[in-house]
Amino acid sequence: MAEQSYTEQEFKVVGSRVRRPDGVDKVTGRARYGADAFAPGQLVGRILRSPHAHAKIKKIDISRAEKMKGVKAVITCDDLPDLTGGRGPNFDILVNCMARGTALYHGHAVAAVAAVDEPTARKALKAIKVEYKALPHVTDVDAAMAEDAPIVQPGVEHDGKPSNIVNVSQFGHGDVDAGFAEADVIIEKSYRTEQTHQGYIEPHACLASVGPDGDGELWVTTQGHFTFRNVCAQLLGMDIAKLKVTSSEIGGGFGGKTHVWMEPVALALSRKANRPVKLVMGRDEVFMGSGPTCSTSMDVKIGAKRDGTITAGQATLRYQDGPFPGPWGMLGAMTSWACYDLPNVQAVAYDVLVNRPKVAAYRAPSAPMAAFAVESTMDLVAAEIGMDPVDFRLQNVAKEGSKAAYGPTYGPIGIEATLRAVKNHPHMKAKLGKNQGRGMACGFWFNFGGQTCTDLNIGVDGTVNLTMGTVDVGGARASMSLIAAEELGIPYEKVKCNVGDTSSLGHNDTTEGSRGTFSSGMATIFAARAAIDVLKARAALMWEIDVDDIEWKDGAAHAKGIEHSNLAPLTLAEIAKKSPQTGGPIAGHNEVVADGAGVSFASHICDVEVDPETGKTKILRYTVVQDAGKAIHPDYVEGQFQGAAAQGIGWALNEEYVYGEDGRLQNPSFLDYRIPVCSDLPFIDTEILEIPNPNHPYGIRGVGETSIVPPLAAIAGAVSNAVGVRLDHTPMSPPRVLKAIREANGR
Amino acid sequence: MNGVQVSTTVNGDVEEFVCHPGETLLEVLRNRLGLTGAKEGCGTGDCGACSVIVDGQLVCSCLVLGAEVEGRKVATVEGLADGNRLHPLQDKFLEHAALQCGICTPGFLVAAKALLDDNPDPTEEEIRYALAGNLCRCTGYDKIVRAVDAAAAELRKSSKKKASGRKK
Amino acid sequence: MRYEAPSSSKEAAKLLASAKGKAVVLAGGTDLLVRMKSGAVEPDLIVDIKRIGATQEIKKSGNGFKIGAGVSGARLGKHRALKKAWPGVVEATNLIGSDQIQGRCTMAGNLCNASPAADSVPAMVAANAKANVVGPGGRRTVAVEKIPTGPGKTSLKKGEIIESITLPAKAPRSGDAYLRFIPRTEMDIAVVSAGVNLTLDSKGVVKKARVALGAVAPTVLLVEDAAKAIVGTKLDDDALAALAAACEAACRPIDDMRGTIEFRTEVAGVLARRAALTAYERAGGKK
């Protein structure tokens, strides 16, 4: 679409660091998040979860709980019949929100209650008697692929035999065997990454209300209220139009709130109790029952000439998906080699079922693990041929016109620019002390676009309501207001941006894949341009001239041509004021499938110090360089870079799901699932590069995800340079680092 | 249940309520007093999103019983601004874009207020350690630390002004 | 469930002794409320001891310091004389949790929670601290290391509470220190820890030593062999190596989500060595 194409322009407000419109509410405690809603007569919902990793549910006796005073509803899977058309689309979501005959992981929901208060709800859960028969379980991805592994989902077959392997994906081109035959140096290494969680500070929370007429409302913390509406309506057997879903302020998502977890349960409880039900997960439930990312096991092999040219790259990736199939291994394979232009390349991925929670998207899902393996091996090859790791990457870097291993041929991309920025960065030249080391690594993410619908309404005083349908996860309302102000030519302060509920806009895809600013930005531009067309038409009426004689600039209609030189420009506010007399309200609307999201690249530099006696790693300095296409609000672009890097640092150093022999999750708390605290991190320096995306009027690329990809390998490189041990297993926790040091010293 | 009758002061207002003996101050604030600024991120004192100040002392309201605040003075994020004038911490958080999703922000503001009340000129390291009990998953803490530092400078400037004003 | 906030220790003891069902003592609440939230403990009676005058005092006398069971870590950290006399104990207590936790947590609570990883306990054991217990049978004084008997278990009898902790008067040329290992910089439970308390003679030779280790056994260990390894030395390298070896030998840790047996064992020696050097310096020893 030509109008989607990038046009170079000088921006007036886009790119400025304005205050966010939702800021005051958020610093005064007024902003309402998932758990902050109240409805008259609301009940407290709670979910009973399986204590077993894998068990047959023989019997659930809810009779005692149902009879308790103050208990208004008790439900099991019987209250959520399969309306998907017989194990149809979204059946996995139904099974995950309430076990059907089998508990598939520790923490799998088996029943739920709604009661008048919290103590009563807790007592009611205790009164539910579940008879389990424990089944053999498997939580490790390699063990799950073994011949004699317990089968997680009967019916899954691989090579004609019952298996936990649900999908095998392969990408690449050329002839890797021939490529390795040409190589002077071949490095092959295996890696593991443990399971991590998005760790949003706000637990899942919703307030569901289904009336006697069957119509419903759902207030929920989500990244995609339209998707939640569609899924919940289907699973509950409701008409889509009769379920209104409002996205609350969202307290972090990072992909974890793109998935429906417990909302159908809340709606089913409300329907049964005939009262509103508030359902809020505890932190332990968030860890046990809402999706973490995959743990993985990976092998990577790279062959290169002595001159630094890579002749072949091959990766075998094993990703566990929890008990339901996902695209996770496939995404790992697609992203693994995306930074490089390789003649012979292959990535094979296995998606494997285990008895762990259903895996969810987590910021550039699947890319950080594959990058850990590939980038670490890149370092090893560079070291083996005696080349600087940045130069080695530059020599093989993907450029415009390169064919990516996952298929497409790249347009203008930023990986080379980020590497050159890293090479010239003062950080690269800073001195290091004893037990200190530096590492660097690259990362890639696709970015997405998708269905988007935006409304722009102009008030009679010339102020603008912008209603967007993607969720504001961290500053999007500021960015959208900047874009609307830019297009209309009015001050930023004259625009008020809101996130519309599902009854106020057409469908918007979930806010994922770094699509918010790209796609809603595009729809906002088009909606504003549609409104400008109306404004021009109204000015034509007011002036009684032909609309073709009018142009819009600097927030006003200007009459063109010498014959109209007596007509002073009509500002937006002046036209709006007259709108009741010139045809009524002035609005612009746009619906679009925003294609052409530009791919994104980042390169990071990291310095660490390792205590050789305890194996503890301290991050001394960290620099992110990433291509943003166009930074609409630079503060929030930097914020995305910094936040993504911090999550990557946590993943690299300390975060992991720990399972016991019994298949139970041992650390479902912020005490023992250790995300970085303020004193763990230095300031995170950022450098925003702007290589315009040709498929967006402003050149925007998504910026939210890419920078979680490089930290694992960058830190592994830094640790290696600090104390001489190369960690191949994340997190690089003190016990693992100390063990590696001990082994390297022959102890 | 034996309800406990409690009389306390919240943000300067006298509040009376009856709560369950096991009910936390956080639950009381949110569910009985309608003050939902303090958030429950964990309920176990590990995230700081529920931070409030009781008798001048920073605490996690999830680890205090409602019954315990009889006769105490409780300060929450809702009482931080002076009428419609934002506290310098609130102002600097906005200026420095120190929040993304904002769920941790009330806790950070309250914890930072407690820090600056005690130490008006903290170093970067002191800020980082003082805020270590507040988890943020969005920002990497960078802009939060900068905002607290800027607010501290602002508060020092205005207290100096006040002091010199008094001398005159 | 019932909540009581008595104004005397005697009254508290009486309430606890006569309670039907599960009765718990609430001091700082930073462990108790977490256990209540998870359902691990469902008390019928909560006795809040913070309205008892004696639990709120820090008293200095010729015999040392008496620290009330309701005194928070934050208050302890602001007490200059105490910090000067027992920097290791104060630092250890101040390491418990965040500033928010410091606003509530207490030494006595940390002791009664009976976690082998409790931060203040190895420092108190090294300092030779005593617990002042009040119960239906009156008062008694117990060495702190006798209070925890295993994870989550104490030697306190039904109705007994710790009213205060006594730290002895600081001996001339003495110093204490506490170090713990955690994966992050804050907010973690100690994976392994060491408290060391040294008294030197006028020549800087270690005359007396107490070395305690945390998180390497079901209770905090007072390691006498470790003390023996450094008494009579000026903490030369051989003495420090012997100290570390004695500590490693004393460890009986477990593998869990926080650390491995080998990690805890090795790092116990490292921390004891480092803490000993700090204690030595605080005692006025010069290396």
PDB file of N, CA, C and O in Angstrom, chain C residues 46 50 62 75 82 84 87 91 104 154 165 202 205-207 221 224 230 235 238 265-266 275:
ATOM      1  N   ILE C  46      -3.468 -14.807  67.829  1.00  0.00           N
ATOM      2  CA  ILE C  46      -2.255 -14.057  67.507  1.00  0.00           C
ATOM      3  C   ILE C  46      -1.977 -13.125  68.681  1.00  0.00           C
ATOM      4  O   ILE C  46      -2.837 -12.306  69.029  1.00  0.00           O
ATOM      5  N   LYS C  50       4.219  -6.233  70.598  1.00  0.00           N
ATOM      6  CA  LYS C  50       4.859  -4.915  70.407  1.00  0.00           C
ATOM      7  C   LYS C  50       4.294  -3.819  71.310  1.00  0.00           C
ATOM      8  O   LYS C  50       4.859  -2.741  71.394  1.00  0.00           O
ATOM      9  N   GLY C  62      26.207  -1.904  82.354  1.00  0.00           N
ATOM     10  CA  GLY C  62      27.545  -2.472  82.508  1.00  0.00           C
ATOM     11  C   GLY C  62      27.629  -3.880  81.936  1.00  0.00           C
ATOM     12  O   GLY C  62      28.695  -4.325  81.507  1.00  0.00           O
ATOM     13  N   ARG C  75      15.564   0.362  63.740  1.00  0.00           N
ATOM     14  CA  ARG C  75      15.909   1.060  64.979  1.00  0.00           C
ATOM     15  C   ARG C  75      17.281   0.643  65.480  1.00  0.00           C
ATOM     16  O   ARG C  75      18.065   1.468  65.948  1.00  0.00           O
ATOM     17  N   LEU C  82      25.373   0.823  70.138  1.00  0.00           N
ATOM     18  CA  LEU C  82      25.253  -0.600  69.825  1.00  0.00           C
ATOM     19  C   LEU C  82      26.052  -0.946  68.568  1.00  0.00           C
ATOM     20  O   LEU C  82      26.755  -1.961  68.502  1.00  0.00           O
ATOM     21  N   LYS C  84      28.593   0.584  67.490  1.00  0.00           N
ATOM     22  CA  LYS C  84      30.025   0.691  67.768  1.00  0.00           C
ATOM     23  C   LYS C  84      30.510  -0.566  68.494  1.00  0.00           C
ATOM     24  O   LYS C  84      31.584  -1.088  68.192  1.00  0.00           O
ATOM     25  N   PRO C  87      29.245  -4.181  65.778  1.00  0.00           N
ATOM     26  CA  PRO C  87      28.936  -3.869  64.377  1.00  0.00           C
ATOM     27  C   PRO C  87      28.484  -5.101  63.585  1.00  0.00           C
ATOM     28  O   PRO C  87      27.616  -5.000  62.713  1.00  0.00           O
ATOM     29  N   GLU C  91      25.011  -5.242  61.674  1.00  0.00           N
ATOM     30  CA  GLU C  91      25.043  -5.447  60.209  1.00  0.00           C
ATOM     31  C   GLU C  91      24.250  -6.683  59.811  1.00  0.00           C
ATOM     32  O   GLU C  91      23.511  -6.673  58.828  1.00  0.00           O
ATOM     33  N   ARG C 104      10.262  -3.651  60.252  1.00  0.00           N
ATOM     34  CA  ARG C 104       9.441  -4.556  61.053  1.00  0.00           C
ATOM     35  C   ARG C 104      10.242  -5.670  61.718  1.00  0.00           C
ATOM     36  O   ARG C 104       9.938  -6.069  62.838  1.00  0.00           O
ATOM     37  N   THR C 154      11.767 -24.607  67.972  1.00  0.00           N
ATOM     38  CA  THR C 154      12.538 -23.978  69.043  1.00  0.00           C
ATOM     39  C   THR C 154      12.370 -24.753  70.342  1.00  0.00           C
ATOM     40  O   THR C 154      11.479 -25.589  70.471  1.00  0.00           O
ATOM     41  N   ILE C 165      16.841  -9.705  74.049  1.00  0.00           N
ATOM     42  CA  ILE C 165      18.121 -10.372  73.796  1.00  0.00           C
ATOM     43  C   ILE C 165      19.198  -9.549  74.500  1.00  0.00           C
ATOM     44  O   ILE C 165      19.183  -8.316  74.412  1.00  0.00           O
ATOM     45  N   SER C 202      47.361  -7.765  73.621  1.00  0.00           N
ATOM     46  CA  SER C 202      47.937  -6.449  73.321  1.00  0.00           C
ATOM     47  C   SER C 202      48.869  -6.499  72.120  1.00  0.00           C
ATOM     48  O   SER C 202      49.155  -5.482  71.501  1.00  0.00           O
ATOM     49  N   VAL C 205      47.556 -10.765  68.897  1.00  0.00           N
ATOM     50  CA  VAL C 205      47.332 -12.205  68.718  1.00  0.00           C
ATOM     51  C   VAL C 205      45.907 -12.531  69.176  1.00  0.00           C
ATOM     52  O   VAL C 205      45.441 -12.015  70.200  1.00  0.00           O
ATOM     53  N   VAL C 206      45.242 -13.392  68.403  1.00  0.00           N
ATOM     54  CA  VAL C 206      43.859 -13.757  68.761  1.00  0.00           C
ATOM     55  C   VAL C 206      43.869 -14.553  70.063  1.00  0.00           C
ATOM     56  O   VAL C 206      44.538 -15.591  70.176  1.00  0.00           O
ATOM     57  N   LYS C 207      43.144 -14.010  71.039  1.00  0.00           N
ATOM     58  CA  LYS C 207      43.122 -14.632  72.357  1.00  0.00           C
ATOM     59  C   LYS C 207      41.884 -15.525  72.496  1.00  0.00           C
ATOM     60  O   LYS C 207      41.935 -16.620  73.008  1.00  0.00           O
ATOM     61  N   LEU C 221      25.600 -23.261  63.350  1.00  0.00           N
ATOM     62  CA  LEU C 221      26.670 -24.023  64.003  1.00  0.00           C
ATOM     63  C   LEU C 221      27.658 -23.095  64.688  1.00  0.00           C
ATOM     64  O   LEU C 221      28.108 -22.121  64.091  1.00  0.00           O
ATOM     65  N   GLU C 224      33.759 -24.866  66.975  1.00  0.00           N
ATOM     66  CA  GLU C 224      34.872 -24.691  67.914  1.00  0.00           C
ATOM     67  C   GLU C 224      36.220 -24.946  67.266  1.00  0.00           C
ATOM     68  O   GLU C 224      37.209 -24.265  67.569  1.00  0.00           O
ATOM     69  N   ILE C 230      42.381 -20.425  64.827  1.00  0.00           N
ATOM     70  CA  ILE C 230      42.935 -19.060  64.743  1.00  0.00           C
ATOM     71  C   ILE C 230      43.386 -18.500  66.093  1.00  0.00           C
ATOM     72  O   ILE C 230      44.087 -17.485  66.131  1.00  0.00           O
ATOM     73  N   LEU C 235      46.188 -14.255  62.366  1.00  0.00           N
ATOM     74  CA  LEU C 235      45.443 -14.498  61.126  1.00  0.00           C
ATOM     75  C   LEU C 235      46.358 -14.461  59.906  1.00  0.00           C
ATOM     76  O   LEU C 235      46.043 -13.821  58.893  1.00  0.00           O
ATOM     77  N   ASP C 238      48.293 -19.176  56.827  1.00  0.00           N
ATOM     78  CA  ASP C 238      48.104 -20.572  57.249  1.00  0.00           C
ATOM     79  C   ASP C 238      46.917 -20.684  58.204  1.00  0.00           C
ATOM     80  O   ASP C 238      46.116 -21.616  58.128  1.00  0.00           O
ATOM     81  N   THR C 265      29.594 -25.521  51.156  1.00  0.00           N
ATOM     82  CA  THR C 265      30.761 -25.935  51.923  1.00  0.00           C
ATOM     83  C   THR C 265      31.966 -25.056  51.575  1.00  0.00           C
ATOM     84  O   THR C 265      32.636 -24.523  52.464  1.00  0.00           O
ATOM     85  N   GLU C 266      32.199 -24.903  50.296  1.00  0.00           N
ATOM     86  CA  GLU C 266      33.371 -24.123  49.878  1.00  0.00           C
ATOM     87  C   GLU C 266      33.239 -22.655  50.299  1.00  0.00           C
ATOM     88  O   GLU C 266      34.182 -22.059  50.815  1.00  0.00           O
ATOM     89  N   ALA C 275      35.252 -12.764  56.972  1.00  0.00           N
ATOM     90  CA  ALA C 275      34.655 -12.163  58.171  1.00  0.00           C
ATOM     91  C   ALA C 275      35.703 -12.064  59.278  1.00  0.00           C
ATOM     92  O   ALA C 275      35.740 -11.080  60.030  1.00  0.00           O
TER      93      ALA C 275
END
